[in-house]
Coordinates of C-alpha atoms in Angstrom, one line a residue:
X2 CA -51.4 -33.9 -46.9
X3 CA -48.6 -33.3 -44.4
X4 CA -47.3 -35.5 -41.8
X5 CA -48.3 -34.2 -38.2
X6 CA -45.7 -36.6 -36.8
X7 CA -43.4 -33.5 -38.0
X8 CA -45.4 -31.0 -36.1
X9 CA -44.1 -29.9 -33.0
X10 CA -46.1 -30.0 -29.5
X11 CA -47.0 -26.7 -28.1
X12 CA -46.5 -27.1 -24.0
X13 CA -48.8 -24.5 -22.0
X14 CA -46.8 -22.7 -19.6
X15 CA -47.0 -24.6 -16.4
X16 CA -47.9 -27.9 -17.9
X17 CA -46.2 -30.6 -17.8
X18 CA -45.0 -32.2 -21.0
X19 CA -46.9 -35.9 -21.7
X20 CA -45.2 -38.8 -20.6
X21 CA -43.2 -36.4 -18.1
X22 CA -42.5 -37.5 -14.5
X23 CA -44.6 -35.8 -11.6
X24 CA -41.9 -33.9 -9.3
X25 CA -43.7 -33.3 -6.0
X26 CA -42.9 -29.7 -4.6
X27 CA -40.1 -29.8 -1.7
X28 CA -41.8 -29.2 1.8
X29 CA -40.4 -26.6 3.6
X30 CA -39.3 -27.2 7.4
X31 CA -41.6 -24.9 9.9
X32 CA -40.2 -22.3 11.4
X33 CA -40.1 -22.8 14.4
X34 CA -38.3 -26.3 14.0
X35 CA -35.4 -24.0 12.5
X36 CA -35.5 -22.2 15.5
X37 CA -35.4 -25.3 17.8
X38 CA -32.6 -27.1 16.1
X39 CA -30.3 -24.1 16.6
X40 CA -31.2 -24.1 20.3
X41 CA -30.9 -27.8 20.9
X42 CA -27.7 -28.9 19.4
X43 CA -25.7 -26.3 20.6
X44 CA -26.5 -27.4 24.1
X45 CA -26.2 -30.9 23.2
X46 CA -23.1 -30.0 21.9
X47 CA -21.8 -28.4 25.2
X48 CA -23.6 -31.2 27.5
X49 CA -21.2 -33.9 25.7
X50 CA -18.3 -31.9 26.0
X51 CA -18.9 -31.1 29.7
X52 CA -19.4 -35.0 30.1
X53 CA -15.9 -36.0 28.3
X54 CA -14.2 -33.4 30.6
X55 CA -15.7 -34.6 33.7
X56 CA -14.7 -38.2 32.5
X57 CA -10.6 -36.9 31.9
X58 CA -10.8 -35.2 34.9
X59 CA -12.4 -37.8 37.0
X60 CA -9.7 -39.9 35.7
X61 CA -6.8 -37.5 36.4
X62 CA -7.9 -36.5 40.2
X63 CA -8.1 -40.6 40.3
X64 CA -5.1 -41.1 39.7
X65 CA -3.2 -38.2 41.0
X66 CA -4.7 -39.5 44.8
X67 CA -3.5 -43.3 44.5
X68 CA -0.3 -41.7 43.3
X69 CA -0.2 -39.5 46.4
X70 CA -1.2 -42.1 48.9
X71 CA 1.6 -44.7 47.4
X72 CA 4.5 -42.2 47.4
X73 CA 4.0 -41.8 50.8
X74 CA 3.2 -45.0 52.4
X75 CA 6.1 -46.3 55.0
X76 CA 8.7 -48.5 53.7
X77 CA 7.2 -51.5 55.2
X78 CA 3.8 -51.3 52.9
X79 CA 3.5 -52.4 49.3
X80 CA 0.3 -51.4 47.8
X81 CA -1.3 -50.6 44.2
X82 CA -4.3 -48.6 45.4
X83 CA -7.2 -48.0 43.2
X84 CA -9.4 -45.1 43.7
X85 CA -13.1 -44.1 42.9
X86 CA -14.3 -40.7 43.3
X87 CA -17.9 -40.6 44.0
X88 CA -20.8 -37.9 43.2
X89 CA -22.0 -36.7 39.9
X90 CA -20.1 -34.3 38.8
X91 CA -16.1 -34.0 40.0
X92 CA -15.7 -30.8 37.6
X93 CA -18.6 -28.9 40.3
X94 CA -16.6 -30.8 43.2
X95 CA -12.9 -29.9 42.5
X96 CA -14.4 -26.1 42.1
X97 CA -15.9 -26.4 45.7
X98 CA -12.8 -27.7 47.0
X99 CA -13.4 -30.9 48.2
X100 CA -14.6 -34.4 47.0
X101 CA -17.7 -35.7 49.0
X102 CA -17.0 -39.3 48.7
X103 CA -14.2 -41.2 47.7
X104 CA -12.8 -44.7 47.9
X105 CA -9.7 -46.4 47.9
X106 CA -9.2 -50.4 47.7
X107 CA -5.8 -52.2 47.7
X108 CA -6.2 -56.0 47.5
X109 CA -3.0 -57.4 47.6
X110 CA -1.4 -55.2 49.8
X111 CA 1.7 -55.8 52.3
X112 CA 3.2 -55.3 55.6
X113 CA 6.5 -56.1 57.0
X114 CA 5.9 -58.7 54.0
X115 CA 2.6 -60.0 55.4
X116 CA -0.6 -60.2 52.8
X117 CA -3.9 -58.3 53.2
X118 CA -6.4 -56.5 51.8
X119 CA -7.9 -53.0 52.4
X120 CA -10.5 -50.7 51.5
X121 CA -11.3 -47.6 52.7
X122 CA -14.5 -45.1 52.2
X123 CA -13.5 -41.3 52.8
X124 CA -15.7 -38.5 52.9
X125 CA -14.9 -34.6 52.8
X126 CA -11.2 -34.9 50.8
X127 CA -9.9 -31.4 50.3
X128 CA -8.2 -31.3 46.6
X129 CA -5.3 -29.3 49.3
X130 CA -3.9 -32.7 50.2
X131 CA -2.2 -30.4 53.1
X132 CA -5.6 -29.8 54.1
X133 CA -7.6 -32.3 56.7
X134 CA -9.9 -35.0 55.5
X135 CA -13.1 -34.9 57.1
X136 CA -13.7 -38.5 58.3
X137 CA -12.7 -41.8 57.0
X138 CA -13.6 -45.5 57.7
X139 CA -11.6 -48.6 56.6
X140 CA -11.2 -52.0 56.7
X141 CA -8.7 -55.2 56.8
X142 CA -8.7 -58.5 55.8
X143 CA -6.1 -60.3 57.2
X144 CA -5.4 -63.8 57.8
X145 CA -4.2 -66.1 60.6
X146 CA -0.7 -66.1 58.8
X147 CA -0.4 -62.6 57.7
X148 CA -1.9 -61.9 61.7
X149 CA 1.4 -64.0 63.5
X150 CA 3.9 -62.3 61.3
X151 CA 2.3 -59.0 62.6
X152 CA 0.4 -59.1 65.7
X153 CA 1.6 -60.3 69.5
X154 CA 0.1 -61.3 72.2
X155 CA 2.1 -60.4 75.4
X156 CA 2.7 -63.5 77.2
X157 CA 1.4 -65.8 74.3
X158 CA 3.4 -68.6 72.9
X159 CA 3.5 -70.0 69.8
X160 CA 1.0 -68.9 67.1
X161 CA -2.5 -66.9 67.6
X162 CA -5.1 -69.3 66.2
X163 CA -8.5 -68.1 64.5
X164 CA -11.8 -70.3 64.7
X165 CA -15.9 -69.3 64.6
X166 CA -15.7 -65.6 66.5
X167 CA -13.1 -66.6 69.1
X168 CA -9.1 -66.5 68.7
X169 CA -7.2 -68.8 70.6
X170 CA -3.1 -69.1 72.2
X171 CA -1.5 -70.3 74.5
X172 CA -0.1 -68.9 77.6
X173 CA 1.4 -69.3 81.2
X174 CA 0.5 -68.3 84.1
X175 CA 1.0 -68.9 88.0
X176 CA -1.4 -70.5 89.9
X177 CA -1.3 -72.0 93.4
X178 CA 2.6 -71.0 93.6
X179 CA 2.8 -72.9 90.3
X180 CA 3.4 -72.0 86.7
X181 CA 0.5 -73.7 84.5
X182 CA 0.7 -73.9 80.8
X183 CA -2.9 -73.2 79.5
X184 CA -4.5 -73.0 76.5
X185 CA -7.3 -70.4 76.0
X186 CA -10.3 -69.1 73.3
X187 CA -11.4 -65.7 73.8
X188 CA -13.8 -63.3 71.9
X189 CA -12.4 -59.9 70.8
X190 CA -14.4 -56.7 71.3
X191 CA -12.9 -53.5 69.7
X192 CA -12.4 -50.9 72.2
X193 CA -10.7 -47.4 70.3
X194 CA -6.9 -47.9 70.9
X195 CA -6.9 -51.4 72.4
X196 CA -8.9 -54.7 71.8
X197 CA -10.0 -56.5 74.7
X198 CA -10.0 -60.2 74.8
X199 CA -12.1 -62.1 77.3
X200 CA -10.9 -65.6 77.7
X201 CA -13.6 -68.3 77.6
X202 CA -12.9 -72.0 77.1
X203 CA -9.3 -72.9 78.7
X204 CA -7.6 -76.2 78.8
X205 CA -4.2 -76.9 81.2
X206 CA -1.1 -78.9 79.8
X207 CA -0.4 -82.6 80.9
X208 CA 1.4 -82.4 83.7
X209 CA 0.1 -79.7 85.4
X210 CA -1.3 -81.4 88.1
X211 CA -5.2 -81.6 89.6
X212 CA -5.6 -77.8 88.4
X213 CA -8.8 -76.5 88.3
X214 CA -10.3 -75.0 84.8
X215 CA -12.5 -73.1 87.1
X216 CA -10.1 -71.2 89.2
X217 CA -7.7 -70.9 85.9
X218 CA -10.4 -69.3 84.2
X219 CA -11.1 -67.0 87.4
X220 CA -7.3 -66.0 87.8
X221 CA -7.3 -65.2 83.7
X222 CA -10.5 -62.7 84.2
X223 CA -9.4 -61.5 87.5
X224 CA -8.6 -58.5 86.2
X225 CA -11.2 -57.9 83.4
X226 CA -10.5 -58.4 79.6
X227 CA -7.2 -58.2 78.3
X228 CA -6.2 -55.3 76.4
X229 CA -4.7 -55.7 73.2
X230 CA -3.1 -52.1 72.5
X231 CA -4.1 -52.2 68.9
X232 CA -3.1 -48.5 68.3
X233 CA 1.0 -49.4 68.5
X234 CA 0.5 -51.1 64.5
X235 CA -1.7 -47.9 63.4
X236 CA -1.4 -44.3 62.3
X237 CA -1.8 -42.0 65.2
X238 CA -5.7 -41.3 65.7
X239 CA -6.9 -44.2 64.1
X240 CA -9.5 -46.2 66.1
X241 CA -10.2 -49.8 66.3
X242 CA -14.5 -49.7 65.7
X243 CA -15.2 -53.1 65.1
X244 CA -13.6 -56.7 64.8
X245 CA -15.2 -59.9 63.6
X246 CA -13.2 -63.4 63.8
X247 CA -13.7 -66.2 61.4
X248 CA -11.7 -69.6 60.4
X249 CA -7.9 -68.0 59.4
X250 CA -9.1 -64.7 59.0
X251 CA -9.9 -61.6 61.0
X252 CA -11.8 -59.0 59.2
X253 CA -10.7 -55.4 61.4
X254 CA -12.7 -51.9 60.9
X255 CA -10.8 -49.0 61.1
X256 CA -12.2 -44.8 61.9
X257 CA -10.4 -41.8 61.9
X258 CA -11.2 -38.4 61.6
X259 CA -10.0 -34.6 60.8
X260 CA -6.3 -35.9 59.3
X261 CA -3.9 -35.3 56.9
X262 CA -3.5 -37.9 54.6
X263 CA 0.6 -37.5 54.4
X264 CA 3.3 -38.6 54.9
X265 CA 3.8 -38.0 58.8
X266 CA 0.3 -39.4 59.3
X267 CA 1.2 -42.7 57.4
X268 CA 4.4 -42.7 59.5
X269 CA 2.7 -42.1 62.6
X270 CA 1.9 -44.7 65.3
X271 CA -0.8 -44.4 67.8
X272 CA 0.0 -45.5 71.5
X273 CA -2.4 -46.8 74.1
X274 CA -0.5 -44.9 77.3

């Protein structure tokens, strides 16, 4: 008898040999999934590359208008200025021509060695820096230091002192025949080129006699507020919008419109004749 242990197995065609492992068939992807992968990632593609070039170029304009703005600031101001360009995309904006929004911040800025800050929101600015930006607003902190190294009062003496909305100095002025030392608050309402200041509380000097607050305060408004020409420490065509006092620090808003941010503008100083 032979030994069937010798005999080989015959496999059917398209049966799997015993003990074999089941191999499931591979699944095919549809279609149309083909068809929407070659669609999608080339845009993807292009969407992220369109994104990364905005970013550079975002970055590059940036900087290229702090760089502008600091080459030709006077030799009396010290500034780093940072700069945001605003909107969504500055690739669509540069090709237009102009940036819609852009701002410009300089903390720790200086004049004539005096400390302040400014910020300043600009809208319409031609990539043609020779060409005029459409309208801009700013701002300035400054404070009661920084304001006496840069700011007089005609006729004041001594140092301009900032409290809760009112500024105060001192003064002399002739009453009766007499000179009186006075000293005076007043509030400070902006007015374009000029700031006016409208005295309010006032106090006399010792030794000035039986004068009366009342008629010292009646001979200081005689003539209305006092103007503070405001435009002789600013570019030509800036305007003095709004000014708010607060303990050592004066907080000043700033307009202009239809200018040339160059070098003969940042040069320039207004006048109030």
């Amino acid at each position: 008898m032979s030994d069937q242990r010798d005999q080989p197995t015959e496999v059917l065609a398209g049966e799997q040999p015993a003990g074999a492992a089941t191999v499931p068939p591979r699944r095919r992807r549809p279609r149309w999934l083909k068809t929407v992968l070659w669609i999608v990632i080339p845009v993807v593609v292009v969407v992220l590359l369109l994104v990364v070039a905005d970013a550079v170029t975002r970055a590059v304009a940036e900087q290229r208008v702090a760089t502008e703005i600091e080459k030709n600031l006077p030799d009396t101001v010290k500034a780093d200025v940072t700069v945001h360009i605003g909107g969504f995309s500055v690739l669509a904006q540069f090709l237009e021509g102009s940036f819609s929004d852009v701002d410009l911040v300089a903390p720790h800025a200086t004049v004539n060695g005096a400390p302040l800050s400014a910020a300043i929101h600009a809208t319409g600015v031609p990539t043609d820096f020779s060409k005029p930006i459409q309208s801009a607003t700013g701002t300035l902190s400054i404070s009661q230091d920084s304001l006496n190294k840069l700011v007089t009062i005609p006729g004041a003496k001594g140092d301009i002192t900032l409290g809760d909305g009112v500024l105060g100095y001192d003064g002399t002025i002739d009453l009766l025949g007499l000179p009186v030392d006075y000293t005076v608050s007043a509030t400070a309402k902006a007015n374009g080129s000029t700031v006016l200041l409208t005295p309010g509380k006032a106090s006399v000097s010792a030794g000035a006699g039986n004068v009366s607050i009342t008629k010292l305060i009646q001979a200081l408004t005689a003539s209305g507020p006092f103007p503070l020409c405001a435009a002789q420490y600013l570019p030509d065509g800036v305007q003095v919008s709004d000014i708010r006092v607060t303990p050592n620090r004066a907080t000043v808003t700033l307009t202009a419109s239809n200018f040339v941010m160059d070098e003969k503008f940042l040069h320039s100083k207004g006048s109030c004749s």
